[in-house]
């Protein structure tokens, strides 16, 4: 029955990357041992990975925060038997002395051509 449906609209991962809905972090992920195309959602990137103004003096950088997120993802994935998804918490410094605990979801799924891809997101981005 579903095979008789006409596709009205499709939105590819490639289009989402081009539009900034997904941010490709594959290069950084590969350096930590990830073997698949890896993206974070624009929401996670903008709200938590890009450090708020005034935190450079606190040692905060986009590169460091991304490294922390990817490393935490790697640990969670290696210690999980949940299949295609894993949930975990990451701490982000949001103001001097104020840390936010952020619940994160990482999902392994098919890419535009059926290849395995990883998307790291906030649960509300799902």
Coordinates of C-alpha atoms in Angstrom, one line a residue:
X1 CA 0.0 0.0 0.0
X2 CA 2.7 2.5 1.0
X3 CA 4.5 1.8 -2.3
X4 CA 1.6 3.4 -4.1
X5 CA 2.1 6.8 -2.4
X6 CA 3.4 9.7 -4.4
X7 CA 6.2 11.6 -2.7
X8 CA 5.1 15.2 -2.3
X9 CA 8.3 16.5 -0.8
X10 CA 11.7 15.2 0.4
X11 CA 14.4 17.0 2.3
X12 CA 17.8 15.4 2.1
X13 CA 20.6 15.5 4.7
X14 CA 22.7 17.3 2.1
X15 CA 20.1 20.0 1.8
X16 CA 19.8 20.3 5.6
X17 CA 23.6 20.8 5.7
X18 CA 23.5 23.4 3.0
X19 CA 20.6 25.2 4.8
X20 CA 22.4 25.2 8.2
X21 CA 19.8 23.0 9.8
X22 CA 22.6 20.4 10.3
X23 CA 26.3 21.3 10.8
X24 CA 28.8 18.8 9.4
X25 CA 31.4 18.0 12.1
X26 CA 32.7 14.9 10.4
X27 CA 36.3 16.1 10.2
X28 CA 36.5 16.8 13.9
X29 CA 34.7 13.5 14.7
X30 CA 37.1 11.5 12.5
X31 CA 40.0 12.8 14.6
X32 CA 38.4 11.2 17.7
X33 CA 37.8 7.9 15.9
X34 CA 34.3 8.2 14.5
X35 CA 34.0 6.3 11.1
X36 CA 30.8 7.9 9.8
X37 CA 29.5 11.3 8.6
X38 CA 28.6 13.2 11.7
X39 CA 26.4 16.3 12.1
X40 CA 25.0 18.3 15.0
X41 CA 21.8 20.2 14.7
X42 CA 21.9 23.9 14.2
X43 CA 19.9 24.3 17.4
X44 CA 22.6 22.4 19.5
X45 CA 25.4 24.2 17.7
X46 CA 23.9 27.7 18.2
X47 CA 22.6 27.3 21.7
X48 CA 25.5 25.4 23.3
X49 CA 28.5 24.7 21.1
X50 CA 29.2 28.3 20.1
X51 CA 30.3 29.7 23.5
X52 CA 28.4 32.8 24.7
X53 CA 30.2 36.1 24.5
X54 CA 32.6 36.8 27.3
X55 CA 33.7 33.2 27.9
X56 CA 36.9 33.2 26.0
X57 CA 38.8 34.3 29.1
X58 CA 37.3 31.2 30.8
X59 CA 39.0 28.9 28.3
X60 CA 35.8 28.3 26.2
X61 CA 36.0 27.9 22.5
X62 CA 33.9 26.3 19.8
X63 CA 36.6 23.7 19.1
X64 CA 36.9 22.8 22.8
X65 CA 33.2 22.5 23.3
X66 CA 32.7 20.4 20.2
X67 CA 35.6 18.1 21.3
X68 CA 33.9 17.7 24.6
X69 CA 30.5 16.9 23.0
X70 CA 32.1 14.4 20.5
X71 CA 34.2 12.7 23.2
X72 CA 31.1 12.4 25.5
X73 CA 29.2 10.9 22.5
X74 CA 31.9 8.4 21.9
X75 CA 32.0 7.3 25.5
X76 CA 28.2 7.0 25.6
X77 CA 28.0 5.0 22.4
X78 CA 30.7 2.6 23.4
X79 CA 29.1 1.9 26.8
X80 CA 25.6 1.5 25.4
X81 CA 23.7 -1.4 23.9
X82 CA 20.7 0.7 22.9
X83 CA 21.1 0.1 19.2
X84 CA 20.7 3.1 17.0
X85 CA 20.5 5.8 19.7
X86 CA 22.1 6.9 22.9
X87 CA 21.1 9.6 25.4
X88 CA 23.5 11.4 27.7
X89 CA 24.2 14.6 29.5
X90 CA 26.9 17.2 28.8
X91 CA 27.9 20.2 30.9
X92 CA 28.3 23.5 29.2
X93 CA 29.6 26.7 30.8
X94 CA 27.1 29.4 30.0
X95 CA 28.3 32.2 32.2
X96 CA 31.3 32.5 34.5
X97 CA 30.4 30.1 37.3
X98 CA 27.2 28.8 35.7
X99 CA 27.1 25.4 34.1
X100 CA 24.1 24.0 32.3
X101 CA 23.5 20.3 32.1
X102 CA 22.2 19.6 28.6
X103 CA 20.5 16.3 27.7
X104 CA 21.7 15.2 24.3
X105 CA 20.6 12.5 21.9
X106 CA 22.8 10.8 19.3
X107 CA 21.1 8.8 16.5
X108 CA 22.7 6.5 14.0
X109 CA 20.6 6.3 10.8
X110 CA 20.6 6.1 7.1
X111 CA 22.0 9.0 5.1
X112 CA 20.8 10.2 1.7
X113 CA 22.2 7.0 0.0
X114 CA 21.5 4.5 2.8
X115 CA 25.0 4.9 4.3
X116 CA 25.3 5.1 8.1
X117 CA 25.3 8.6 9.5
X118 CA 25.3 10.1 13.0
X119 CA 23.3 13.1 14.1
X120 CA 23.8 14.6 17.5
X121 CA 20.9 16.8 18.7
X122 CA 18.8 18.1 21.6
X123 CA 15.8 15.8 22.2
X124 CA 13.4 18.5 21.0
X125 CA 15.2 18.5 17.6
X126 CA 14.1 14.9 17.0

